[in-house]
PDB file of C-alpha atoms in Angstrom:
ATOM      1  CA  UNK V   1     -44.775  67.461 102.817  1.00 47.00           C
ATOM      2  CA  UNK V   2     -41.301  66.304 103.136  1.00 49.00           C
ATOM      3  CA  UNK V   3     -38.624  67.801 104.641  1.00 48.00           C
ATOM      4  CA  UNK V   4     -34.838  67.373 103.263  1.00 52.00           C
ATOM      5  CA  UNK V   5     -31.909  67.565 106.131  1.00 53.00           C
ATOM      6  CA  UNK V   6     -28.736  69.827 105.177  1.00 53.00           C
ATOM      7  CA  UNK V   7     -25.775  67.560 104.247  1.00 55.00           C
ATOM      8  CA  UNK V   8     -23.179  67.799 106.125  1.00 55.00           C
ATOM      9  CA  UNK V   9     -20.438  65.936 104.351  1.00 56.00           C
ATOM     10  CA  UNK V  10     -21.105  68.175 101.343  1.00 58.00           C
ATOM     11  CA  UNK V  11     -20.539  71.494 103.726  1.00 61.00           C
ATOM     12  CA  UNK V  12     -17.256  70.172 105.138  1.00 65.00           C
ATOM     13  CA  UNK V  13     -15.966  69.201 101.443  1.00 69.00           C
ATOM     14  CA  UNK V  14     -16.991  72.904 100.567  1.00 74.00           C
ATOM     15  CA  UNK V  15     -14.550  74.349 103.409  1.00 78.00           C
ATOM     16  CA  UNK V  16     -11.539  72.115 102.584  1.00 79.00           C
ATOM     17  CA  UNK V  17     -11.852  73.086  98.656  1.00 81.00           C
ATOM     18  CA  UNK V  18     -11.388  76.781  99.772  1.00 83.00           C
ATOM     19  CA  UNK V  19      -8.633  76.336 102.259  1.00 86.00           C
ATOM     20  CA  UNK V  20      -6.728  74.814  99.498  1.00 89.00           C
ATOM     21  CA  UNK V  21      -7.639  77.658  97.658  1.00 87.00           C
ATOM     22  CA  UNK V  22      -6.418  79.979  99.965  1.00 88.00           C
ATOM     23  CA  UNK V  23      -3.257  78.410 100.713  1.00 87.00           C
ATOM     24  CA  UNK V  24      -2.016  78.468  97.380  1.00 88.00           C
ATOM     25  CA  UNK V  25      -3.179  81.820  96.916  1.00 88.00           C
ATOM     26  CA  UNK V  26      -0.816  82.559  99.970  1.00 86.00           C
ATOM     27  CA  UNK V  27       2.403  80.748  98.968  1.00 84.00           C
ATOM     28  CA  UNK V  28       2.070  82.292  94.972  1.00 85.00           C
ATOM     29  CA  UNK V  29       2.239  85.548  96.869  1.00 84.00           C
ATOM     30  CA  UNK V  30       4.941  84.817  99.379  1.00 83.00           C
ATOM     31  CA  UNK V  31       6.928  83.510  96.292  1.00 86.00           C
ATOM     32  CA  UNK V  32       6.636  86.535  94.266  1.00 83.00           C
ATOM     33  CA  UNK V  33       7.543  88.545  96.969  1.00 81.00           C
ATOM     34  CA  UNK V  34      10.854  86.653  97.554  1.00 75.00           C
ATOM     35  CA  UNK V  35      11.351  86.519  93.468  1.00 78.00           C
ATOM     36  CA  UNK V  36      11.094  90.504  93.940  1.00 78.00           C
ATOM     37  CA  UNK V  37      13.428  91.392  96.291  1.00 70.00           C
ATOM     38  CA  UNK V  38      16.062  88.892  95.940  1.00 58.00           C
ATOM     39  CA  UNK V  39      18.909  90.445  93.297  1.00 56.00           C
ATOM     40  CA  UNK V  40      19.425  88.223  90.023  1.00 54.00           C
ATOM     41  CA  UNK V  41      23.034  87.819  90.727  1.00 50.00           C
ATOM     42  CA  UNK V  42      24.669  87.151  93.539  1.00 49.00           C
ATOM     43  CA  UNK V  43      26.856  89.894  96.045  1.00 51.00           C
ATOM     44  CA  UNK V  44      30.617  90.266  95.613  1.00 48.00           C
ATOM     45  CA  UNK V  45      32.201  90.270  98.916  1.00 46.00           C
ATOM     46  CA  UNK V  46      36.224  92.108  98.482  1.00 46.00           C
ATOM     47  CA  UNK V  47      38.629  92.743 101.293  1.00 45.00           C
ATOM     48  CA  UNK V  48      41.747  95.402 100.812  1.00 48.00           C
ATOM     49  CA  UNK V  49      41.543  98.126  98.336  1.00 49.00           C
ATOM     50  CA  UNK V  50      40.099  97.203  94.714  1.00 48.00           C
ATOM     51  CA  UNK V  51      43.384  97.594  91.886  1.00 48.00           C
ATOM     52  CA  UNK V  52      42.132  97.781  87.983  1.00 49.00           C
ATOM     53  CA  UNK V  53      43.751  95.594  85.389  1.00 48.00           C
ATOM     54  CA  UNK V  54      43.833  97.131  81.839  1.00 52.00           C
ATOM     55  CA  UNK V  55      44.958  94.508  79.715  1.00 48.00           C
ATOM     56  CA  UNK V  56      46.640  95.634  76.210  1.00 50.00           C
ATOM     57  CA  UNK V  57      46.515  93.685  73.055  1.00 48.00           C
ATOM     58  CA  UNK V  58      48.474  93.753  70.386  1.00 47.00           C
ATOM     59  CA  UNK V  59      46.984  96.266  68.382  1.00 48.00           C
ATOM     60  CA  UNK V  60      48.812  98.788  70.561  1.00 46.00           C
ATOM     61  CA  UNK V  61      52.108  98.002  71.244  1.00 51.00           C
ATOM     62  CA  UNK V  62      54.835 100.323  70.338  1.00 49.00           C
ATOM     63  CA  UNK V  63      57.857  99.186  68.259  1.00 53.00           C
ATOM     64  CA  UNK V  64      61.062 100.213  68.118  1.00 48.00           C
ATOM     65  CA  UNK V  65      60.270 101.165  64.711  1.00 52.00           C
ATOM     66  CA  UNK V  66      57.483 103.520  65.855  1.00 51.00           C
ATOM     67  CA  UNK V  67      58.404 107.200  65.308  1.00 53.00           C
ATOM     68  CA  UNK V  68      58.384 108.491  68.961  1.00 52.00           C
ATOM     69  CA  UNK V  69      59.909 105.205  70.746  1.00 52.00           C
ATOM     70  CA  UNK V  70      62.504 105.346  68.104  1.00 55.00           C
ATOM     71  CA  UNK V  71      62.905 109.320  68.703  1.00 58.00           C
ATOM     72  CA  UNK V  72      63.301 108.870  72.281  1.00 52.00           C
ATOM     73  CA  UNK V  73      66.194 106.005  71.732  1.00 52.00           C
ATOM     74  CA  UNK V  74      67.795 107.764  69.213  1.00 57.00           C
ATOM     75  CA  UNK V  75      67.883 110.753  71.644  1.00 55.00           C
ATOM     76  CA  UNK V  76      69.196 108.931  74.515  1.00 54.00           C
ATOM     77  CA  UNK V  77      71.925 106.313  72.646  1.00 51.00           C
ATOM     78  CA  UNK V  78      72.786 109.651  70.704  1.00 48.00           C
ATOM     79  CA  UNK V  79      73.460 112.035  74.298  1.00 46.00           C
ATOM     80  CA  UNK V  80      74.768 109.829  76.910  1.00 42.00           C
ATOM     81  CA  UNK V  81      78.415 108.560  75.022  1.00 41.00           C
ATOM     82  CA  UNK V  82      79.418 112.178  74.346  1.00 36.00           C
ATOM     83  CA  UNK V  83      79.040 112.589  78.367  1.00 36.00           C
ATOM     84  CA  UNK V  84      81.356 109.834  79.009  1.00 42.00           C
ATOM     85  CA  UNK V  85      83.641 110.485  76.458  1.00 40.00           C
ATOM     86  CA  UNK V  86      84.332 114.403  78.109  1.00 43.00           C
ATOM     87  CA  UNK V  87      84.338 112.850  81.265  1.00 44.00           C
ATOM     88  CA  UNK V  88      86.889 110.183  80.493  1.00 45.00           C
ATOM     89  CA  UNK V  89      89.497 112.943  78.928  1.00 46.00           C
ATOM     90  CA  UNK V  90      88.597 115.517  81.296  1.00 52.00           C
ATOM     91  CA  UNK V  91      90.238 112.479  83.824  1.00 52.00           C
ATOM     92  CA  UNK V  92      93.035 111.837  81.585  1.00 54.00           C
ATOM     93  CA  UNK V  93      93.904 115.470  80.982  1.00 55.00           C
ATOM     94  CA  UNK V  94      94.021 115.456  85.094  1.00 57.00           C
ATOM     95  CA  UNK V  95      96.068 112.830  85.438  1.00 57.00           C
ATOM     96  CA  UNK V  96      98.444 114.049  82.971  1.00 56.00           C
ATOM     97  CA  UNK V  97      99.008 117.226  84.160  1.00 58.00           C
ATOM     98  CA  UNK V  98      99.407 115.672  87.542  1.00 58.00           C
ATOM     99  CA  UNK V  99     102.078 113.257  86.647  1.00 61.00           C
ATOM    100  CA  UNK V 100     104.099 116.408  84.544  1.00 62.00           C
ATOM    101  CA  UNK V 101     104.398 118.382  88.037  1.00 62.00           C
ATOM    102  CA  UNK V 102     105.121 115.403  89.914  1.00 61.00           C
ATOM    103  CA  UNK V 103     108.085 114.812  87.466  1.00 60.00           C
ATOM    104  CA  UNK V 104     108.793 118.409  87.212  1.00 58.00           C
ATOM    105  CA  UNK V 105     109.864 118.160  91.133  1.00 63.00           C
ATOM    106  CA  UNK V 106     111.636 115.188  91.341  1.00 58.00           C
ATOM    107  CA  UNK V 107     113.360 116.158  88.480  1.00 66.00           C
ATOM    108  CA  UNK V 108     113.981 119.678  91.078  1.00 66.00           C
ATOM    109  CA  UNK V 109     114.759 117.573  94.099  1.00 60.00           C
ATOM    110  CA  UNK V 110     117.669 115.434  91.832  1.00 59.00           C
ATOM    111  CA  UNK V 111     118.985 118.569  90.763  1.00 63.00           C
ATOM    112  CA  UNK V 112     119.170 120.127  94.023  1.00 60.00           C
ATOM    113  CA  UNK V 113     120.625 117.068  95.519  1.00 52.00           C
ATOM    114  CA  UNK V 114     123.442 116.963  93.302  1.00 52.00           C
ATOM    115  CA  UNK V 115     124.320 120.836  94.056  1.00 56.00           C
ATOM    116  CA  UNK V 116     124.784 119.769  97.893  1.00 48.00           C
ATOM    117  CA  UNK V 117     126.857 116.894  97.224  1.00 45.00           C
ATOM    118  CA  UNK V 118     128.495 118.982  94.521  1.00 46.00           C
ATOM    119  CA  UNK V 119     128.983 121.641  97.430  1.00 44.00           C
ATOM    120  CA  UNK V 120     130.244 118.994 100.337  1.00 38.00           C
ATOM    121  CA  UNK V 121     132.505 116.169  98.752  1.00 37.00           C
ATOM    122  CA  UNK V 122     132.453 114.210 102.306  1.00 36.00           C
ATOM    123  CA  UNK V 123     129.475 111.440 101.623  1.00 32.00           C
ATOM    124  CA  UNK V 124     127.174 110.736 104.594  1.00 32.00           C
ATOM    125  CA  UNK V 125     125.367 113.134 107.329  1.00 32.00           C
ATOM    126  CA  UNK V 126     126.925 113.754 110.816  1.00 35.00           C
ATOM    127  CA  UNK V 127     125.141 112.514 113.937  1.00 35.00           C
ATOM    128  CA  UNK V 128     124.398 115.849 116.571  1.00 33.00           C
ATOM    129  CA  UNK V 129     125.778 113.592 119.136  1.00 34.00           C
ATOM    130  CA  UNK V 130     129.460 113.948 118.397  1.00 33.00           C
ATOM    131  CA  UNK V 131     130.750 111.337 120.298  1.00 36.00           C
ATOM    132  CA  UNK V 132     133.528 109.350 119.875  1.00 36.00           C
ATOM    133  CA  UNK V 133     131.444 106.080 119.399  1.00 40.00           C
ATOM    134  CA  UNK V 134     128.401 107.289 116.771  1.00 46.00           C
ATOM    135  CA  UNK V 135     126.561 106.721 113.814  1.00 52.00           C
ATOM    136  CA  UNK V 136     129.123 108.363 111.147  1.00 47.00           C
ATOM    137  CA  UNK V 137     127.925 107.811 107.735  1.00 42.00           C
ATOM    138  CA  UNK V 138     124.070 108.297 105.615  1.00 42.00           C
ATOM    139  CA  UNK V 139     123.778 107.226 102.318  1.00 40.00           C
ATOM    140  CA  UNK V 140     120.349 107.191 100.272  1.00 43.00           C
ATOM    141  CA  UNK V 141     118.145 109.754  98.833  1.00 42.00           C
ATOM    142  CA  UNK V 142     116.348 112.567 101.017  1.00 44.00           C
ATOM    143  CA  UNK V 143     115.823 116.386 101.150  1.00 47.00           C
ATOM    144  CA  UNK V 144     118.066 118.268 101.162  1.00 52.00           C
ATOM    145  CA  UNK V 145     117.132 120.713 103.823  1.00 69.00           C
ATOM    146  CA  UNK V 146     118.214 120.926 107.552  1.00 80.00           C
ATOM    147  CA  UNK V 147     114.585 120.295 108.374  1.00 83.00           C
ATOM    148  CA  UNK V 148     114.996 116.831 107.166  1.00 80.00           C
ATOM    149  CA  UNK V 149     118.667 116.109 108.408  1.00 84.00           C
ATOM    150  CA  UNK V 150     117.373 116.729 111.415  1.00 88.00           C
ATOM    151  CA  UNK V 151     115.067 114.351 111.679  1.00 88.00           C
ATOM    152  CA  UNK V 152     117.629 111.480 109.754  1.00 90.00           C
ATOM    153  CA  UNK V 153     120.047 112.557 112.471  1.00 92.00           C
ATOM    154  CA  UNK V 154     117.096 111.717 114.880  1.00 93.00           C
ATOM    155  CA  UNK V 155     116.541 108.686 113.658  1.00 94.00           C
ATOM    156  CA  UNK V 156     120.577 107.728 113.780  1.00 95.00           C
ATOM    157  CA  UNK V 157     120.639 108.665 117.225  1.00 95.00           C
ATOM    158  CA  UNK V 158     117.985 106.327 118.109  1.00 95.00           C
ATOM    159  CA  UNK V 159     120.018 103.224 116.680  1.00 96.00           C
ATOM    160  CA  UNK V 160     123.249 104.686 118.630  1.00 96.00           C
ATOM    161  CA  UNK V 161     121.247 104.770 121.854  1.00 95.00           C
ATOM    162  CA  UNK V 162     120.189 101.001 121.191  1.00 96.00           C
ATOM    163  CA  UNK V 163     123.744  99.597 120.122  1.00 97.00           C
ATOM    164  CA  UNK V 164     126.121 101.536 122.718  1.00 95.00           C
ATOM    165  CA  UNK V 165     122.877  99.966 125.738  1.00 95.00           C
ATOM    166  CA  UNK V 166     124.337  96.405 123.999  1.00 96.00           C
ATOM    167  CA  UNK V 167     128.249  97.372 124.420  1.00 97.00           C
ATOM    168  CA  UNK V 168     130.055  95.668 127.033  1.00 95.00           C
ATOM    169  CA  UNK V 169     133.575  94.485 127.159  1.00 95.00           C
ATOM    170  CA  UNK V 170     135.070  93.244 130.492  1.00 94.00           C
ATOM    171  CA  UNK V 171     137.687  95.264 132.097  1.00 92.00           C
ATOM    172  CA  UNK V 172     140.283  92.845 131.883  1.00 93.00           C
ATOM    173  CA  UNK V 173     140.045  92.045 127.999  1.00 93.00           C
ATOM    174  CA  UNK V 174     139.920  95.894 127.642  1.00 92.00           C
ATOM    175  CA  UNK V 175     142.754  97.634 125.437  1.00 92.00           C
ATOM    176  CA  UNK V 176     145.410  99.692 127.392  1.00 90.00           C
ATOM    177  CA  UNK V 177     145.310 102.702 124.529  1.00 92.00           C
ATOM    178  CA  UNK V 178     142.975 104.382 123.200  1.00 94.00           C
ATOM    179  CA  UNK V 179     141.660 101.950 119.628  1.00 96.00           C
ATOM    180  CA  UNK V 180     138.305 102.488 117.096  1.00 97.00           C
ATOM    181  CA  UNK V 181     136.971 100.614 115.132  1.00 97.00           C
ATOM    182  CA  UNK V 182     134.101 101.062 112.419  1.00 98.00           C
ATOM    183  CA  UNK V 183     131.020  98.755 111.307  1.00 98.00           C
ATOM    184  CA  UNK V 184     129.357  99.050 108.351  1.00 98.00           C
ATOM    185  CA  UNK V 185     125.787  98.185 108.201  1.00 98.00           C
ATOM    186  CA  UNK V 186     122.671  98.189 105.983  1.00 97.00           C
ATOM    187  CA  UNK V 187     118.847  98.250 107.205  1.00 97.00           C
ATOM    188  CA  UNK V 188     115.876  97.543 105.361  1.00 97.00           C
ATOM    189  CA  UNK V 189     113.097  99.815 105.306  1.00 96.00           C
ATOM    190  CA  UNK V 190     111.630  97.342 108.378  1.00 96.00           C
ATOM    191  CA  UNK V 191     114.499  97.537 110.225  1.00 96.00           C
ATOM    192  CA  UNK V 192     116.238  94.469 109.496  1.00 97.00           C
ATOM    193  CA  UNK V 193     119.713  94.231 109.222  1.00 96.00           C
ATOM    194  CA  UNK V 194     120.633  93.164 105.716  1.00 97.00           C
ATOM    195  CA  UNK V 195     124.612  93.258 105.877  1.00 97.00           C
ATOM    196  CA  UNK V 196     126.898  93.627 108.268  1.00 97.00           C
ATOM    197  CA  UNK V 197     131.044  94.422 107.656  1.00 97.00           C
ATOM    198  CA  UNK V 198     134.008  95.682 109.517  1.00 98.00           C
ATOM    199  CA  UNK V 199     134.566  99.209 107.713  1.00 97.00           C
ATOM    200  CA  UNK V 200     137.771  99.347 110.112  1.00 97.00           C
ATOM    201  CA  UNK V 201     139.525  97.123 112.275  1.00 97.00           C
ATOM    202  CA  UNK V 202     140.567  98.213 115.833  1.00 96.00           C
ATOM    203  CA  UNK V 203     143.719  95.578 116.008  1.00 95.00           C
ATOM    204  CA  UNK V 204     142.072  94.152 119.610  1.00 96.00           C
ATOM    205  CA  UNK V 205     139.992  91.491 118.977  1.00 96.00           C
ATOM    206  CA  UNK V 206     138.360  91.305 121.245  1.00 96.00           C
ATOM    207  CA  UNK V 207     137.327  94.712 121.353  1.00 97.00           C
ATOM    208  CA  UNK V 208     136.188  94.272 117.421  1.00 98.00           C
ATOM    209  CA  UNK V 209     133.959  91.436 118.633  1.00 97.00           C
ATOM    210  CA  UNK V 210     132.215  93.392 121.341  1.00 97.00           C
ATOM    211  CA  UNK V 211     131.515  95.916 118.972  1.00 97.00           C
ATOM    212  CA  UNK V 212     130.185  93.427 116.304  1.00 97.00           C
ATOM    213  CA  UNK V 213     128.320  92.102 119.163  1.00 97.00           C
ATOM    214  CA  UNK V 214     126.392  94.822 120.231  1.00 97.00           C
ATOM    215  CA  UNK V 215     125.382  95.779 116.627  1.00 98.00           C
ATOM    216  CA  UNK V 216     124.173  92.199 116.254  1.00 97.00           C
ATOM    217  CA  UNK V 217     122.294  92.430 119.591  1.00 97.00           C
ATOM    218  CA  UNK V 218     120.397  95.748 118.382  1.00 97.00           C
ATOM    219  CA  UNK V 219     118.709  94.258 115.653  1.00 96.00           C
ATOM    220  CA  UNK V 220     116.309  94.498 114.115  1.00 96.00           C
ATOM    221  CA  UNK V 221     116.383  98.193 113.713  1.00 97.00           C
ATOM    222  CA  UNK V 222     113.583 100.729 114.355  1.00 95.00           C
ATOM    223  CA  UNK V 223     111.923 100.734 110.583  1.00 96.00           C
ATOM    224  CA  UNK V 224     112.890 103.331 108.417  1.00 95.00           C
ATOM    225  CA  UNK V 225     110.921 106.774 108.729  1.00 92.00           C
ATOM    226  CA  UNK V 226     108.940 107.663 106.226  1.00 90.00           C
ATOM    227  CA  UNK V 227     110.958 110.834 105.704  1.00 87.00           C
ATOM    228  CA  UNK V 228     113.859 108.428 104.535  1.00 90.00           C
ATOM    229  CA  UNK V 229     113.700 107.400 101.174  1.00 88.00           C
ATOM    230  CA  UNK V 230     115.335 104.460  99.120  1.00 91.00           C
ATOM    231  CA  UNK V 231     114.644 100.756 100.035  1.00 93.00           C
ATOM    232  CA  UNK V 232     117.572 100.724 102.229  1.00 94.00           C
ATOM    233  CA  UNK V 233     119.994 102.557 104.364  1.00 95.00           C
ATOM    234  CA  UNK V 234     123.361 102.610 104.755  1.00 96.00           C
ATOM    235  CA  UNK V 235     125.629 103.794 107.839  1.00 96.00           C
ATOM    236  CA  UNK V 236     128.674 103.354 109.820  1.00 97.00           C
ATOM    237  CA  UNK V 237     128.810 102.757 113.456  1.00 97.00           C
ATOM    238  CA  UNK V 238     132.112 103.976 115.344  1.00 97.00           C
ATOM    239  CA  UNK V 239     133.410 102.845 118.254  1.00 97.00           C
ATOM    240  CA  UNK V 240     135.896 104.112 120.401  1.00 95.00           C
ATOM    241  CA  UNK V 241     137.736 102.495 123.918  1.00 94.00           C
ATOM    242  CA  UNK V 242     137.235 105.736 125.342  1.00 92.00           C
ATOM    243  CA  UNK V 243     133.275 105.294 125.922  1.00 89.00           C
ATOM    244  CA  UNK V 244     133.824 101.955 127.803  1.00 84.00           C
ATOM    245  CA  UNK V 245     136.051 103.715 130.300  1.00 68.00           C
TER     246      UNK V 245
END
């Protein structure tokens, strides 16, 4: 009888075969697994809030020709002229009736005007300051009311004040009687003197030049109040020896 030893190269050959086996086994499942739970496409990652786009072909856009757009224009083109139209002659009516009272009362203040001067023949407005060397004469255009002749005669005072600070004449060049003499002058409505004239002559000349002098000295004027009208004024200033004694 013979006995037959195991082979043990065949056994080992055996083991590898399976562990093969085995490890395919292992990775098909670990593949189908990961197949499984991984999505088909991939994730969208978005930051700030999502905004939906519709776009619009042209198979729906609206012409003008299409009954409501062309409704709604109609409706608006057809309302919005007749507002402005009203508007604009509800302006001009305005303006029109504005410009009838406004000539209404000048057409009053002429008229009442020519009454006064129609009343006093004597041209020109009297200073409150009587005094022998003043502001004599006023001619333009104002109110006629004492309110307002008031405040002219305020204003002539104020140029009086100004010229007679200006007079000087030297005692020995100064007349031995009593002499006047008048300057005529006309002021803008800045207060610059635009002409300057002896209205009357004294017969001393030297007392005509201190005058002349102290007019010229005084300018320009205080401009014209607004209570004066006319682009100009024009006065007389009088001077008399007596207010140099």
């Amino acid at each position: 009888m013979k006995l037959r030893m195991p082979n043990s190269t065949s056994g080992n050959l055996n083991n590898f075969h399976n562990m093969i086996l085995l490890s395919l086994v292992v990775h098909f499942v670990v593949i189908t697994l990961v197949l499984i739970t991984v999505p088909s496409s991939p994730r969208l990652i978005t930051f700030g809030p999502i905004y939906s786009v519709q776009l619009v072909g042209s198979d729906v856009t609206l012409t003008k020709d299409a009954p409501v757009l062309s409704d709604y224009i109609n409706n608006r083109e057809s309302s919005f002229p007749s507002i402005i139209k009203r508007e604009i002659a509800q302006a001009d009516s305005i303006i029109a009736k504005k410009e009838e009272t406004d000539k209404v009362n000048v057409e009053k203040a002429i008229d009442s005007i020519k009454q006064k001067e129609a009343a006093h023949p004597e041209t020109g407005l009297t200073s409150k300051k009587a005094n022998s060397a003043t502001v004599t004469g006023y001619v333009g255009r104002g109110t006629p009311s004492d309110q307002a002749a008031a405040q002219r005669n305020e204003y002539l005072s104020l140029i009086w004040a100004r010229v007679k600070g200006n007079w000087t004449l030297p005692p020995a060049l100064m007349p031995k009687e009593n002499v006047e003499t008048i300057i005529a002058v006309r002021i803008s409505r800045s207060g610059a003197l635009e002409h300057i004239e002896f209205e009357k002559r004294s017969g001393n000349r030297y007392f005509d030049d201190s005058a002349l002098n102290a007019v010229k000295k005084s300018t320009p004027f205080p401009p014209l109040p607004s209570y004066i009208f006319g682009k100009q004024m024009e006065i007389g200033i009088r001077f008399h020896s007596s207010e140099l004694h």
